[in-house]
Short mmCIF file of C-alpha atoms in Angstrom, two decimals:
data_model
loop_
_atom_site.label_atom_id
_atom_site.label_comp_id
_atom_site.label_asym_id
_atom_site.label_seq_id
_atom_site.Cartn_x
_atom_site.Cartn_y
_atom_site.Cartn_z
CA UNK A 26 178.36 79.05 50.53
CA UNK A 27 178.22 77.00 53.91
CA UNK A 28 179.54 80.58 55.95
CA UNK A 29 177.35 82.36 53.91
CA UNK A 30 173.95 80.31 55.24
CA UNK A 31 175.64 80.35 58.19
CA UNK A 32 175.96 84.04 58.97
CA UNK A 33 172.04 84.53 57.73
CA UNK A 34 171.13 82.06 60.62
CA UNK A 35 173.33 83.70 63.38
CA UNK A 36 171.84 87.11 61.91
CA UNK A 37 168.36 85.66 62.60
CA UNK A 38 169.18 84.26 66.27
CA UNK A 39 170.98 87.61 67.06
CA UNK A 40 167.59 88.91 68.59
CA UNK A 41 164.91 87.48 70.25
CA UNK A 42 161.58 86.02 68.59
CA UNK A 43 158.53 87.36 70.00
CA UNK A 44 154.40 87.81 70.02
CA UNK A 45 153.32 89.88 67.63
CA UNK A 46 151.64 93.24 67.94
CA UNK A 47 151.06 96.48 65.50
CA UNK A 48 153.92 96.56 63.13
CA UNK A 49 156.37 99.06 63.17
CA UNK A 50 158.15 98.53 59.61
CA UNK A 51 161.18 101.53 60.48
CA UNK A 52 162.12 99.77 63.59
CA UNK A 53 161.80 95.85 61.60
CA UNK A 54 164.05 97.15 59.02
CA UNK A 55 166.45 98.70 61.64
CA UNK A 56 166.25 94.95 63.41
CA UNK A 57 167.38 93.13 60.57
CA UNK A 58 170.32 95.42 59.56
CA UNK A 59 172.11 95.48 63.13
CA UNK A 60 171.78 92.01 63.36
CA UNK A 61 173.13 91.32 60.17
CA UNK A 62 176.22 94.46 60.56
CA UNK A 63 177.19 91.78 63.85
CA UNK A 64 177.10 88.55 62.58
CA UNK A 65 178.86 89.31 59.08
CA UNK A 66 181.64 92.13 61.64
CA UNK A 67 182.29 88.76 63.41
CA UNK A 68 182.23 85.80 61.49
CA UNK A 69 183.04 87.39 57.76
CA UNK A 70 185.93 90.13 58.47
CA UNK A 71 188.39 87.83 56.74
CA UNK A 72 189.80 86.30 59.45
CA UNK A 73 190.31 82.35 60.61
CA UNK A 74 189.66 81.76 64.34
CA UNK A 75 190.53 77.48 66.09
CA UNK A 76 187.19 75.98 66.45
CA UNK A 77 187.34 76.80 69.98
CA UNK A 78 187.90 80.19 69.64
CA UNK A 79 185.01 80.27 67.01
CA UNK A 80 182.34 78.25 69.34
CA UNK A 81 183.03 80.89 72.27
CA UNK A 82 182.49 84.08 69.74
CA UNK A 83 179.28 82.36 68.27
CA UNK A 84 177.65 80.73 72.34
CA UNK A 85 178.67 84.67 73.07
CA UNK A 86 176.75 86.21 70.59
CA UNK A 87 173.72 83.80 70.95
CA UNK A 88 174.20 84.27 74.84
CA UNK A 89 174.17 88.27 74.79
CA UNK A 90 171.46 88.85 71.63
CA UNK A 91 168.70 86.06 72.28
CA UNK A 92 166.19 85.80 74.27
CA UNK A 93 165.83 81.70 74.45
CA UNK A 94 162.80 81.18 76.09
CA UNK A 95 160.83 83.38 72.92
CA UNK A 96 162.91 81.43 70.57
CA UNK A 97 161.87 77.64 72.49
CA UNK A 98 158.92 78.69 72.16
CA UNK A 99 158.96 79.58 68.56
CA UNK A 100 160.25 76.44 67.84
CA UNK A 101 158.45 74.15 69.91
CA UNK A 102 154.89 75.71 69.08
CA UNK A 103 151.89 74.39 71.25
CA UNK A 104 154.08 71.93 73.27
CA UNK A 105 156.11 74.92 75.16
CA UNK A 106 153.45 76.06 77.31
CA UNK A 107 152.88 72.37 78.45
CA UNK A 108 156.24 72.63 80.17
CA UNK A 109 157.21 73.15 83.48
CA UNK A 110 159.41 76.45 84.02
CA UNK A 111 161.89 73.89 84.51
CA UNK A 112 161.85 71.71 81.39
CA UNK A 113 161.25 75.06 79.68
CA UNK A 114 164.73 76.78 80.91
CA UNK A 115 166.85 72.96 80.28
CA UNK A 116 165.28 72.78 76.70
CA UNK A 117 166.67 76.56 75.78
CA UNK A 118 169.91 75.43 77.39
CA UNK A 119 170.10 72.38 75.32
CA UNK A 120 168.82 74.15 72.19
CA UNK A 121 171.30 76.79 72.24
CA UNK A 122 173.92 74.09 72.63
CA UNK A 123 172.85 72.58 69.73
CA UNK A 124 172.64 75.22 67.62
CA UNK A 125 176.16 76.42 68.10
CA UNK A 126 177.13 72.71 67.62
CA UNK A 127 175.21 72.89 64.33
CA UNK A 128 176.67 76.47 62.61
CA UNK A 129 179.95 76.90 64.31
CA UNK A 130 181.88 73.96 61.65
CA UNK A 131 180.11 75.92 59.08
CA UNK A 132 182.28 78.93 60.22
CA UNK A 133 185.70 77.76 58.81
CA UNK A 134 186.46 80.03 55.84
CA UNK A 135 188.16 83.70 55.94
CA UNK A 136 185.41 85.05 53.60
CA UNK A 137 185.44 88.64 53.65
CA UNK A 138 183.29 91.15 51.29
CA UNK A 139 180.08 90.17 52.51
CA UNK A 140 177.48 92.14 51.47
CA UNK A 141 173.37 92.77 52.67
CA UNK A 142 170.97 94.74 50.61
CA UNK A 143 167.93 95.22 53.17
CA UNK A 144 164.95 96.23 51.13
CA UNK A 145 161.85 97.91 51.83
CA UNK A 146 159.56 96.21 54.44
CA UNK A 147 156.14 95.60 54.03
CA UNK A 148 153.49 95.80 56.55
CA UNK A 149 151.46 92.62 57.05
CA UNK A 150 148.82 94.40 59.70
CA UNK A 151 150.57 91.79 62.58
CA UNK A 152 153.89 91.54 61.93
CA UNK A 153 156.77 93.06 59.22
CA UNK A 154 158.42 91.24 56.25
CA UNK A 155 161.90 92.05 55.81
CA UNK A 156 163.23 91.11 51.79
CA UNK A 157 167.29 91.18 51.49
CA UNK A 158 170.00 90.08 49.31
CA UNK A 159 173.14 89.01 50.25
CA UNK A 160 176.19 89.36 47.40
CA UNK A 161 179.58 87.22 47.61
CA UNK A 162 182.69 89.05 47.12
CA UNK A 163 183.36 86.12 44.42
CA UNK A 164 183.81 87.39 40.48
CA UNK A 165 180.37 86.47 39.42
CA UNK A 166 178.52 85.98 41.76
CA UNK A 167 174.67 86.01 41.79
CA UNK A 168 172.71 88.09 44.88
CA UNK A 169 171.05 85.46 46.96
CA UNK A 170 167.29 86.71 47.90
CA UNK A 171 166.35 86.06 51.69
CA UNK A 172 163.81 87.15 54.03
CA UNK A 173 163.06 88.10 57.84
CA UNK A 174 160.14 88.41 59.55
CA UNK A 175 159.65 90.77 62.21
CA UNK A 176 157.03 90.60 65.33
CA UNK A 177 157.04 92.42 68.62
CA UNK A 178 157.32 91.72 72.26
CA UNK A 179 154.56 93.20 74.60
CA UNK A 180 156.49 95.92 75.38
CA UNK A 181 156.77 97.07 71.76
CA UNK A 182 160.55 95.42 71.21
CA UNK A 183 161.27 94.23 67.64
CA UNK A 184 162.10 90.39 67.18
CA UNK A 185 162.59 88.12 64.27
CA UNK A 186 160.12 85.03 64.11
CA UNK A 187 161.05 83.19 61.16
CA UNK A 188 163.83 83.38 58.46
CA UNK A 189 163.85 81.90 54.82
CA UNK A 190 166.57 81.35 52.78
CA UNK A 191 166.44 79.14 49.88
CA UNK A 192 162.38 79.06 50.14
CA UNK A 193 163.24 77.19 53.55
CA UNK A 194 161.71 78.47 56.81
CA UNK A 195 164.36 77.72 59.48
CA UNK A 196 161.62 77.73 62.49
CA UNK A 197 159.34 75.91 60.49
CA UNK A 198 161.79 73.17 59.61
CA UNK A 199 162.92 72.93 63.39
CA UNK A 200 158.85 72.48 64.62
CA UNK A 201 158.16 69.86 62.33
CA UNK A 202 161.32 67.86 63.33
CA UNK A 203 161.31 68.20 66.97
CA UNK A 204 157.14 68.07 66.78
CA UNK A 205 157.55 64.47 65.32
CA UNK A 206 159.83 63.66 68.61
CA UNK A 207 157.00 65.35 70.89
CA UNK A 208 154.02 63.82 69.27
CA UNK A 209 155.92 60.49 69.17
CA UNK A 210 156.59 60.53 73.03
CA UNK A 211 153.49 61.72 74.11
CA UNK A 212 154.40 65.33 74.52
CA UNK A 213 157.16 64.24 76.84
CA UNK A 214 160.12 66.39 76.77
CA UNK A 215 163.17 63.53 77.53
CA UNK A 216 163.02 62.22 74.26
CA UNK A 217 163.61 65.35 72.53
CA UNK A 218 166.29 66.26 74.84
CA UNK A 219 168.40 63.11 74.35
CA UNK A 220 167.51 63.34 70.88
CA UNK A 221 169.14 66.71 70.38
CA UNK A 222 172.22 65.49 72.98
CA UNK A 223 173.05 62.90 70.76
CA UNK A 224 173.15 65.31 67.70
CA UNK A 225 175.46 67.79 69.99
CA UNK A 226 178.10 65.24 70.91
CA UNK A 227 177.54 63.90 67.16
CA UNK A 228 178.50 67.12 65.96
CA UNK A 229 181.31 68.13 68.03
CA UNK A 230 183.07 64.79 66.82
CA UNK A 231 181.95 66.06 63.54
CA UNK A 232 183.48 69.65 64.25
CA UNK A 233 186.70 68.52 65.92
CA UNK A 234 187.46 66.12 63.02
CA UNK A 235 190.89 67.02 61.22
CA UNK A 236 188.72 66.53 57.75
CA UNK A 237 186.41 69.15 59.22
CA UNK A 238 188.90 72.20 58.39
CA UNK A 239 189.07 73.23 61.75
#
């Protein structure tokens, strides 16, 4: 189940988050399904790849689908714009790291069979919601409902803002964590970013143990 959640997060971070404008449900839907035919081609084809061969396929596809400065600023909410171009660029740096620190152990097993259902999106005047369900090649096996939703860049581009799997908003979860750091330090981005250093190297220990499967 662990590359399952997995692959629905690197689906979500395969594009860019962005301001929202007139929704364009064809294009949403079209979004969510190319992101998902990538992550699931890469990570779910049935193969095993050495952790180090699986951090540089999942940095690369971070690196060539996101747009990190959108997604900061997704995450960090009201504290982003108090940033200096700067901070802003080191913090998507640093959060990028940490992502791939977070998902890549996750990425261990040779599942293949994979499937998304995308369903039909519906309109919400500002932005698109996206319903799937993702199916396990396992006998048995029970489709797992997610959702995606969809806003667009100023110059009309589609990009996912939020993801929920489980009745869990990723973004949301992520704002209220590193929030708590912000509000605690004064808005003062140096806590956060040692904060979410020490869960990188915490994690790559974690990711290079032998118990780890890698």
């Amino acid at each position: 189940m662990k590359i399952l959640r997995t692959l629905i997060v690197v689906a979500m971070l395969a594009v860019g988050a962005g301001s929202a404008r007139a929704a364009d449900v064809a294009a949403a839907q079209a979004l969510v399904q190319s992101a998902l035919n990538e992550g699931v081609g890469t990570f779910a084809s049935g193969r095993t790849y050495p952790l180090e061969e699986r951090t540089r396929l999942l940095d690369g596809l971070l690196r060539r689908h996101t747009e990190p400065s959108l997604l900061s600023a997704a995450v960090l909410g009201r504290f982003w714009g108090k940033l200096t171009p700067e901070e802003q660029s080191a913090f998507s740096e640093r959060l990028l790291q940490f992502l791939v620190s977070s998902y890549v152990g996750m990425l261990t097993d040779a599942e293949s069979g994979i499937t998304f259902q995308v369903g039909a999106g519906e309109d919400l005047g500002n932005r698109v919601r996206i319903p799937a369900e993702v199916t396990r090649s396992l006998p048995g096996s029970v489709p797992t409902p997610v959702g995606w939703e969809v806003a667009f860049t100023p110059d009309g581009r589609p990009g996912i803002v939020d993801l929920s799997a489980d009745g869990v908003s990723l973004i949301r979860a992520m704002r209220e964590d590193f929030g708590s750091v912000l509000r605690a330090s004064g808005g003062k981005i140096e806590p956060l970013m040692e904060a979410l250093q020490r869960k990188i190297d915490a994690n790559n220990i974690a990711n290079a143990s032998p118990t780890s499967g890698n």
